[in-house]
Every structure is written in structure tokens, then in C-alpha cells.
Short mmCIF file of N, CA, C and O in Angstrom, two decimals:
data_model
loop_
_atom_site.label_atom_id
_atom_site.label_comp_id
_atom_site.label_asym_id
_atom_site.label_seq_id
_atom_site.Cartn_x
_atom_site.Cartn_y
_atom_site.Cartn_z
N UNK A 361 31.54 14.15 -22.92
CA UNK A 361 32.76 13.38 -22.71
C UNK A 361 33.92 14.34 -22.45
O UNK A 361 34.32 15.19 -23.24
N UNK A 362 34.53 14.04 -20.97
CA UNK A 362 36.08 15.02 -20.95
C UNK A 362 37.04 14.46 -21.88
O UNK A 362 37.34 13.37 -22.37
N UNK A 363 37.37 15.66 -21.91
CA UNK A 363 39.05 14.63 -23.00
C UNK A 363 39.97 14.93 -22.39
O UNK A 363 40.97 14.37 -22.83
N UNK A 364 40.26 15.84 -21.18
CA UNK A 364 41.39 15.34 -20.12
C UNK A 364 41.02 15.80 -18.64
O UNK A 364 40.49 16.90 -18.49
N UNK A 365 41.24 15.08 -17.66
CA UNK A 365 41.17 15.63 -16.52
C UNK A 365 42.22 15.63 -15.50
O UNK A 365 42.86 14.59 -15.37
N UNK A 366 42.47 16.57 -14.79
CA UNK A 366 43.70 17.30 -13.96
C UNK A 366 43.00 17.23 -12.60
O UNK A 366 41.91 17.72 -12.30
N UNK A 367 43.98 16.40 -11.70
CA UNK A 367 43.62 16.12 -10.34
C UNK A 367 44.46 17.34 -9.45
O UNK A 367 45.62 17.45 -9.84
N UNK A 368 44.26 17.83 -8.86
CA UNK A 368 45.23 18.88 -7.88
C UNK A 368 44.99 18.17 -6.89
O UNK A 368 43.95 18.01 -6.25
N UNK A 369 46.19 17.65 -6.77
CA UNK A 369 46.12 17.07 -4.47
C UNK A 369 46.48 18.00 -3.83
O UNK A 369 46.32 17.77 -2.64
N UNK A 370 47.04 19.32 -4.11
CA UNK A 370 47.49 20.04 -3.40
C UNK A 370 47.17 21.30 -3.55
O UNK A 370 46.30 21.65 -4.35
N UNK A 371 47.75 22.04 -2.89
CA UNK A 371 47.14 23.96 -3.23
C UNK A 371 48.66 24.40 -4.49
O UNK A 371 48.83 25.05 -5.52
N UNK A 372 49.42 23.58 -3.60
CA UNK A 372 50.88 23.80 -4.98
C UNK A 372 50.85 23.67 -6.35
O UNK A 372 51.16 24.48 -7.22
N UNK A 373 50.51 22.70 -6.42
CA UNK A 373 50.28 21.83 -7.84
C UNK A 373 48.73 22.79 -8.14
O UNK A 373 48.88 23.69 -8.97
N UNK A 374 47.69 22.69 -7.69
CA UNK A 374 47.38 24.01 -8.40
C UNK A 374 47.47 25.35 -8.54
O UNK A 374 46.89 25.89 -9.48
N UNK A 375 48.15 26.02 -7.70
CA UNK A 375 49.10 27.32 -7.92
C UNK A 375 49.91 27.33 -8.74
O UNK A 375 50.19 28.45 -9.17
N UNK A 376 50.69 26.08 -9.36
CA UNK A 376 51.03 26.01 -10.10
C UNK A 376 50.60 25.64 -11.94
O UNK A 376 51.30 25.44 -12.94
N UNK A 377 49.41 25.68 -11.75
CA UNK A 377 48.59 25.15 -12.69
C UNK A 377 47.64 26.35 -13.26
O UNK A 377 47.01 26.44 -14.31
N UNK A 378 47.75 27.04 -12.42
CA UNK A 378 46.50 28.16 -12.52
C UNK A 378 47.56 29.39 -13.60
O UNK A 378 48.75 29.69 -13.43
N UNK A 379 46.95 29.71 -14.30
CA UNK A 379 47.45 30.78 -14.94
C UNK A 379 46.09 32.23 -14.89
O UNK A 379 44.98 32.08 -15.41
N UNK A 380 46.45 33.30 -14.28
CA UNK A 380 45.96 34.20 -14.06
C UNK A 380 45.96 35.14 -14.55
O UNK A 380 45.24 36.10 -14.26
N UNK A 381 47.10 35.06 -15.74
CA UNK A 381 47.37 36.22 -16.75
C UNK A 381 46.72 36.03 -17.88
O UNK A 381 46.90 36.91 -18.71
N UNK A 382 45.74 34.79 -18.30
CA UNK A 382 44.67 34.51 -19.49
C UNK A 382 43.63 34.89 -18.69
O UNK A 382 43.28 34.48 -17.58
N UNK A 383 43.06 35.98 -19.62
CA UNK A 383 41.92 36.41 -19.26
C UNK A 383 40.19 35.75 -19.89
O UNK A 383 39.64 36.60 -20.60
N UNK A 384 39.75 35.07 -19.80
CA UNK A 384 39.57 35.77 -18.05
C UNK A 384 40.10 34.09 -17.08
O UNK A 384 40.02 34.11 -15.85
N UNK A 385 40.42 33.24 -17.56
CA UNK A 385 41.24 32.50 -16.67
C UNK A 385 41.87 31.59 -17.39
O UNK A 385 41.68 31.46 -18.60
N UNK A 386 42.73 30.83 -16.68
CA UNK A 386 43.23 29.42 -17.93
C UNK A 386 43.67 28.35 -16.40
O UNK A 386 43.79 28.73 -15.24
N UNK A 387 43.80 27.22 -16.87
CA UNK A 387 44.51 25.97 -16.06
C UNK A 387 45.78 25.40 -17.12
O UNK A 387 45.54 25.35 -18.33
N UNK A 388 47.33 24.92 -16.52
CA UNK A 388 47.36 24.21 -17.16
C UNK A 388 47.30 22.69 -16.88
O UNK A 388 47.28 22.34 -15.70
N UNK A 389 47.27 21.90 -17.72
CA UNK A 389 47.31 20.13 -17.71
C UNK A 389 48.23 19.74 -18.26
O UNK A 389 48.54 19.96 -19.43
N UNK A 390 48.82 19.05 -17.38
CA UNK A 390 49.85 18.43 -17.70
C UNK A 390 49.06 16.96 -18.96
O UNK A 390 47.96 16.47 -19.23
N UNK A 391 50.56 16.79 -19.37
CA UNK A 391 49.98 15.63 -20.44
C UNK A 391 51.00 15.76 -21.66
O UNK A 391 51.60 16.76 -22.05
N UNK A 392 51.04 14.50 -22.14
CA UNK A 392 52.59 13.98 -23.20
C UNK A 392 51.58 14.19 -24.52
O UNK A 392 52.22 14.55 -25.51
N UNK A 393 49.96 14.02 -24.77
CA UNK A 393 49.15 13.60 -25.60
C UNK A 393 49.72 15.04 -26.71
O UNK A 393 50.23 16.05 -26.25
N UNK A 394 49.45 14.80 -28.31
CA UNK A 394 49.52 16.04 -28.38
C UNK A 394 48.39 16.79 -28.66
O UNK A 394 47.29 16.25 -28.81
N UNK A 395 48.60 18.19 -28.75
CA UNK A 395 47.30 18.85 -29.06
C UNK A 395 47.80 20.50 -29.43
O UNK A 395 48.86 20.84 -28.91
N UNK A 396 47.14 21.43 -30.21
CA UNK A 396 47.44 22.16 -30.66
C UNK A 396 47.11 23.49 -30.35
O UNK A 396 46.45 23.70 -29.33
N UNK A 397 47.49 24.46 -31.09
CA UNK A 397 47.03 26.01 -30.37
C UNK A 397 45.78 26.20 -31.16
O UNK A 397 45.81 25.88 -32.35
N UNK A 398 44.35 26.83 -30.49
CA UNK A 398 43.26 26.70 -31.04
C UNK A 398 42.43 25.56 -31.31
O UNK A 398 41.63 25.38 -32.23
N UNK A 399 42.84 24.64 -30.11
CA UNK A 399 41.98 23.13 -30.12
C UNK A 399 41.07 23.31 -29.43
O UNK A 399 41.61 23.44 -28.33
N UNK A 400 39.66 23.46 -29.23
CA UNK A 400 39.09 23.04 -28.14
C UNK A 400 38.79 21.91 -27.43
O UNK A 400 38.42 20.98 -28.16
N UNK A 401 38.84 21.66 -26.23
CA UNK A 401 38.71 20.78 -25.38
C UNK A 401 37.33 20.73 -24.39
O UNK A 401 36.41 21.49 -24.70
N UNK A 402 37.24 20.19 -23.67
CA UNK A 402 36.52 19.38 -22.61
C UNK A 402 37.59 19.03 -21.44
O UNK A 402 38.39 18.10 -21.54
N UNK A 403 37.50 19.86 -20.38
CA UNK A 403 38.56 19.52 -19.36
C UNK A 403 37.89 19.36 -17.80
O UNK A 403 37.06 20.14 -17.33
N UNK A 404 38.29 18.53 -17.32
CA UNK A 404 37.87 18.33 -16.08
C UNK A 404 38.65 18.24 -14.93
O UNK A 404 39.47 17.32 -14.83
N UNK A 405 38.51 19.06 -14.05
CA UNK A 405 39.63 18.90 -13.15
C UNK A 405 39.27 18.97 -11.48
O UNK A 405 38.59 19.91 -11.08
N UNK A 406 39.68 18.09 -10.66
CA UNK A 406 39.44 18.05 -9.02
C UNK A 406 40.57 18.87 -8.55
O UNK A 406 41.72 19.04 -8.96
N UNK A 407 39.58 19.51 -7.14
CA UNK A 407 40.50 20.50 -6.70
C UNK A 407 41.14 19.67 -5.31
O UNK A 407 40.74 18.62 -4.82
N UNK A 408 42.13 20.44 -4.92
CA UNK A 408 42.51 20.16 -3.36
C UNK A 408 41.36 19.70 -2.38
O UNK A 408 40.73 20.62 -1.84
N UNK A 409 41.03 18.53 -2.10
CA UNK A 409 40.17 18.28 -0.70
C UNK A 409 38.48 17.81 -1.56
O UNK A 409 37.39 17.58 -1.05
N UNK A 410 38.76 17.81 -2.43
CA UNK A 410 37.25 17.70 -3.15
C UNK A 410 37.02 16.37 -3.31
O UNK A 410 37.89 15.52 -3.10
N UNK A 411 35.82 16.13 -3.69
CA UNK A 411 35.76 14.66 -4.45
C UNK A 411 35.11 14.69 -6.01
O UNK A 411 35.38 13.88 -6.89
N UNK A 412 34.07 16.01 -6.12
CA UNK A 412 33.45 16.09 -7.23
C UNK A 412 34.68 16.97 -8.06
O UNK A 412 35.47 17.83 -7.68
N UNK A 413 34.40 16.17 -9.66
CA UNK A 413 35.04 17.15 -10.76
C UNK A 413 34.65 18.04 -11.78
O UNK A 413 34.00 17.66 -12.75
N UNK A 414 34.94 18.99 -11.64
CA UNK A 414 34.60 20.31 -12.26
C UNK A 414 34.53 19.99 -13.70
O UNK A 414 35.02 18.91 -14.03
N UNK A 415 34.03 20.69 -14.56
CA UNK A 415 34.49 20.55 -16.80
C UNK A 415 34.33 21.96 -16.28
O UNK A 415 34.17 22.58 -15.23
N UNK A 416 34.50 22.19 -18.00
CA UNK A 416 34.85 23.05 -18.78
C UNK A 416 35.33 22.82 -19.89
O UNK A 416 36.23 22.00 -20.07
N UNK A 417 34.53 23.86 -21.21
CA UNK A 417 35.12 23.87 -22.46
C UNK A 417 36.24 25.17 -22.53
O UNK A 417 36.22 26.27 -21.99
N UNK A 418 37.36 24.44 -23.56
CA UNK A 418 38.25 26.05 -23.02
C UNK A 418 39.18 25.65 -24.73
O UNK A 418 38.87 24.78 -25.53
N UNK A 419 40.03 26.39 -24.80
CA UNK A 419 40.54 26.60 -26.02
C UNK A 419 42.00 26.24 -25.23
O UNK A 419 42.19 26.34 -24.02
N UNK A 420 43.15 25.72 -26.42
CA UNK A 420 44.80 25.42 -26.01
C UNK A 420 44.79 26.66 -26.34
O UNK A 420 44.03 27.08 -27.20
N UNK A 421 46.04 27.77 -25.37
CA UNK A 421 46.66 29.10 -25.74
C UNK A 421 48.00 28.66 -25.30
O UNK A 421 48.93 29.47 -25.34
N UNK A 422 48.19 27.40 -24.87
CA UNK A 422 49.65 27.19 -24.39
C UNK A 422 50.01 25.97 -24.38
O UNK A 422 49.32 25.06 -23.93
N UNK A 423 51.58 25.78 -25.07
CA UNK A 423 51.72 24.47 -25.05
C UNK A 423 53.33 24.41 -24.81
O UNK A 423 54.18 24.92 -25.54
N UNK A 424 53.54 23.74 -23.74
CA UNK A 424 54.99 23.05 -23.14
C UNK A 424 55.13 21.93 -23.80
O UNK A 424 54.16 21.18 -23.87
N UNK A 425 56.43 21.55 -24.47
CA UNK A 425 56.59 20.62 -25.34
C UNK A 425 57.04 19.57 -24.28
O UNK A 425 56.86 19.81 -23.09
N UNK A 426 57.61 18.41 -24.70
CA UNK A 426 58.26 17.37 -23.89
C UNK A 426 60.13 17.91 -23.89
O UNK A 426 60.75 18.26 -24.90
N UNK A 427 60.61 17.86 -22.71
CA UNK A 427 61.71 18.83 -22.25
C UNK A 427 61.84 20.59 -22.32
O UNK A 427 62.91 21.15 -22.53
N UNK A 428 60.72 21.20 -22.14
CA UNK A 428 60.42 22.20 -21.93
C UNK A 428 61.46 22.89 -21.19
O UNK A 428 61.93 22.37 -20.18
N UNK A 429 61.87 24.06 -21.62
CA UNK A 429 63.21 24.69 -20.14
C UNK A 429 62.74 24.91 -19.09
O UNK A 429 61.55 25.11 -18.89
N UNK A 430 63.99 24.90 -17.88
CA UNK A 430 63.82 25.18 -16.73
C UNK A 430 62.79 24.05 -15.97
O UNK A 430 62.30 24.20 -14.85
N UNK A 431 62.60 22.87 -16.90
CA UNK A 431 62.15 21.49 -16.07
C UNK A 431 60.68 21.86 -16.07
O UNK A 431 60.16 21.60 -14.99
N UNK A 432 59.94 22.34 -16.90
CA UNK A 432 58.46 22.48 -16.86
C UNK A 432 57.69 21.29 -17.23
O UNK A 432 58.14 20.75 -18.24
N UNK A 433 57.07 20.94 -16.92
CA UNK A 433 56.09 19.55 -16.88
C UNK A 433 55.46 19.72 -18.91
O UNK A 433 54.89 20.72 -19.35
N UNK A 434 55.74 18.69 -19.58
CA UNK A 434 55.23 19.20 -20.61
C UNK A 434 52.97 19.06 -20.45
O UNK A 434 52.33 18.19 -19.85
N UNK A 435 52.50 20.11 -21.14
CA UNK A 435 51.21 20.03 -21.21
C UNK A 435 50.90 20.84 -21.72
O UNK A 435 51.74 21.40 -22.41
N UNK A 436 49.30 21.47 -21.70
CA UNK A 436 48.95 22.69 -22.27
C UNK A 436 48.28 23.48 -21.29
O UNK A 436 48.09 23.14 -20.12
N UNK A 437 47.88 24.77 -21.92
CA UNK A 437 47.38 25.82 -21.06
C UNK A 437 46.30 25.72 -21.96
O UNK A 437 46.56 25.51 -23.15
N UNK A 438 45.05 25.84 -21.56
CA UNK A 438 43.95 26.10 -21.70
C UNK A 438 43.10 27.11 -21.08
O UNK A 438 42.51 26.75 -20.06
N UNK A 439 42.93 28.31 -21.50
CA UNK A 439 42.09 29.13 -21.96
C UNK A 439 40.38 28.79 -21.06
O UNK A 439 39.90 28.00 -21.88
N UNK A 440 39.49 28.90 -20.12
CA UNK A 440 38.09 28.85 -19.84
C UNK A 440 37.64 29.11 -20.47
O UNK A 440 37.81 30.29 -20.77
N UNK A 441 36.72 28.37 -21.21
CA UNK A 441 35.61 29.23 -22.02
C UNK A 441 34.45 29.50 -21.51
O UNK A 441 33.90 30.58 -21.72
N UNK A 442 33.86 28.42 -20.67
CA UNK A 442 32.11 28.21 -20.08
C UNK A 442 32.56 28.46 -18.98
O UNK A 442 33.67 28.17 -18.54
N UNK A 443 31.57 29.11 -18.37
CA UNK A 443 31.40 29.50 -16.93
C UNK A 443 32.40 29.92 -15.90
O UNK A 443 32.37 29.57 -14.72
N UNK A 444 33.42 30.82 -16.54
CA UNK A 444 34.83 31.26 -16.35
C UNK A 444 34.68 31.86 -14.91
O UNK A 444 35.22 31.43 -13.89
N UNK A 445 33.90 32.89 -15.01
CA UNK A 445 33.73 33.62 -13.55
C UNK A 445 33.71 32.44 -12.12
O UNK A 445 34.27 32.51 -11.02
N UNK A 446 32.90 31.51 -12.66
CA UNK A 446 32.55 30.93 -11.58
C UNK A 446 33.73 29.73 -11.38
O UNK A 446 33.63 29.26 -10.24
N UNK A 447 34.59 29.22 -12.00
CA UNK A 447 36.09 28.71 -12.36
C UNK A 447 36.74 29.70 -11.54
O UNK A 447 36.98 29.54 -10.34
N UNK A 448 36.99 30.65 -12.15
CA UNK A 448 37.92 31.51 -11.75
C UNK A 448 37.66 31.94 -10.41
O UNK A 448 38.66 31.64 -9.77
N UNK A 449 36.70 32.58 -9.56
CA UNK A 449 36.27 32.27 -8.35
C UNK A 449 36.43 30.82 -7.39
O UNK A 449 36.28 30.74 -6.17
N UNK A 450 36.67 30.05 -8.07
CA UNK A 450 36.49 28.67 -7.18
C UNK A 450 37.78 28.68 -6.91
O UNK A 450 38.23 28.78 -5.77
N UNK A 451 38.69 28.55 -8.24
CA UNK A 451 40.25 28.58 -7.86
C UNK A 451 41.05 29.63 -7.18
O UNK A 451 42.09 29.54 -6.51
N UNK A 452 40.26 30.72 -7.53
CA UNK A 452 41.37 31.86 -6.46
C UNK A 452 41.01 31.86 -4.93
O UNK A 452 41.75 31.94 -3.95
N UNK A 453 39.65 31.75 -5.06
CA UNK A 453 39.35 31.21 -3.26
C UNK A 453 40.16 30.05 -2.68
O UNK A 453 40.38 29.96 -1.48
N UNK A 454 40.64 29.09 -3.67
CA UNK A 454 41.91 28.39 -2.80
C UNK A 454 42.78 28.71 -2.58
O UNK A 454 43.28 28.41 -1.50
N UNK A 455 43.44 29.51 -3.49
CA UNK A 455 44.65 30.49 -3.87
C UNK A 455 44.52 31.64 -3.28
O UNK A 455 45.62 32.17 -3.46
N UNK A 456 43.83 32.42 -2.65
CA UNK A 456 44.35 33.41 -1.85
C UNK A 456 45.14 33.78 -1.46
O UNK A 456 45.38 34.94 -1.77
N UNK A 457 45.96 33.19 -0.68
CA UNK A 457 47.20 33.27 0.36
C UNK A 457 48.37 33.14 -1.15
O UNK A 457 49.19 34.03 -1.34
N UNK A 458 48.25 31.76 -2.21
CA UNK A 458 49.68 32.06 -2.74
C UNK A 458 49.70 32.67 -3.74
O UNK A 458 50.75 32.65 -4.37
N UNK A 459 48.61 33.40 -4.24
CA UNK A 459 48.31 34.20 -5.52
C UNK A 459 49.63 35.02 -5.73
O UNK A 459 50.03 35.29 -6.86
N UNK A 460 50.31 35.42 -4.52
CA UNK A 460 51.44 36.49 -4.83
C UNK A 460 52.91 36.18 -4.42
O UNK A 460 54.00 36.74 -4.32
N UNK A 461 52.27 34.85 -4.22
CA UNK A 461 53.71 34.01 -4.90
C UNK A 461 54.35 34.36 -5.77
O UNK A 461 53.89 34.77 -6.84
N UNK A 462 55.81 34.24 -5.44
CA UNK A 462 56.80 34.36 -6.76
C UNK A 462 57.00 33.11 -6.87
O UNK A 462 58.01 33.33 -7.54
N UNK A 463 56.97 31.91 -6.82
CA UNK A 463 57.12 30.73 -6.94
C UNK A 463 57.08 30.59 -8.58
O UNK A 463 56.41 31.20 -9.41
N UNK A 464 57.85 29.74 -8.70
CA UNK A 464 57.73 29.39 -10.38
C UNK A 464 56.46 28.03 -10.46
O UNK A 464 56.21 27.07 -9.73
N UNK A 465 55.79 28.65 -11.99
CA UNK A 465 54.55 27.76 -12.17
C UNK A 465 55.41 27.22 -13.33
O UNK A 465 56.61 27.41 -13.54
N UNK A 466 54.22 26.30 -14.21
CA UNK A 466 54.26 25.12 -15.12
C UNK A 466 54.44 26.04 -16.01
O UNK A 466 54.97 25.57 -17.02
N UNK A 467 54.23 27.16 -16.06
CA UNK A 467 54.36 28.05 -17.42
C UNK A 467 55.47 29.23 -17.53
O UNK A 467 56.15 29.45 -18.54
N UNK A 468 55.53 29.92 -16.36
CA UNK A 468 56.14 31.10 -16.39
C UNK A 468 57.14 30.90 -15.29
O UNK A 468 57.92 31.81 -15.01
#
């Protein structure tokens, strides 16, 4: 059973979602629900252009409250736990081009 899943319609919204500085990867999800640092989860998330949805078990390492500064979407960052390489490969192959974006994400 997922306990949340994160749709990306776009390459933005997940460039913005992707956190690349948790090693070895993290997403965040947006979401009002609460949840804590060191929760594990069940997360599922569709990418840009897809129809099938990805899981993953991953741990909270980040959490945006509700009115977060600088207008950040409140949710959490979650940590990959299972099958990270192959996560982390799927998403940066979309992300190529904006990986070196300075664009502001959901987190930083």
C-alpha cells in the first residue's frame, strides 16, 4: 500500500521536487498530512509523460511546514531507500538539461 503519491506533469515541478543533495537521492511531496523526521513511507510517484507509477520505501529527512518561507509548497523530503540507483537514474535522465539550474526548488 502507497501512503502518498506525487504526480509530476512537468519537467519543472519535478526539478523542483528532486533533491540531489540527499544522498543517494530524495523527492519532495508536497502534502498538508502530517508526518515526521524518521518516518518511513511508501511513496509513489508518476513522472512527466508516463502513465505507470513508480514506489519506493524512503525515510522523511525534510519537512516544510504549512507557510514555509519564501512561498515553499508545504510537504516532505523523503530520503530513497529501495532501489535508489535506479530512481535516481530515471529522474536525472529527465533532468539533464535543468540539473544546473539555479532555479529555486520546494526546498532550497
Amino acid at each position: 500500500m502507497v501512503d502518498l503519491i506525487a504526480n509530476f506533469d512537468t519537467l519543472h515541478q519535478l526539478y523542483r521536487a528532486y533533491m540531489p543533495f540527499i544522498a543517494p537521492a530524495g523527492l519532495f511531496v508536497a502534502t498538508t498530512e502530517p508526518h515526521f523526521l524518521g518516518q518511513e513511507l511508501k511513496i509513489g510517484y508518476r513522472l512527466p509523460g508516463a502513465t505507470q507509477v513508480n514506489e519506493f520505501h524512503g525515510v522523511v529527512v525534510w519537512i516544510n511546514p504549512l507557510g514555509a518561507s519564501g512561498g515553499r509548497p508545504a510537504g516532505i523530503g523523503v530520503k530513497i531507500l529501495s532501489d535508489a540507483p535506479e530512481h535516481k537514474q530515471r529522474i536525472e535522465n529527465l533532468l539533464s538539461r535543468e540539473l544546473a539550474s539555479g532555479d529555486l526548488t520546494c526546498t532550497m
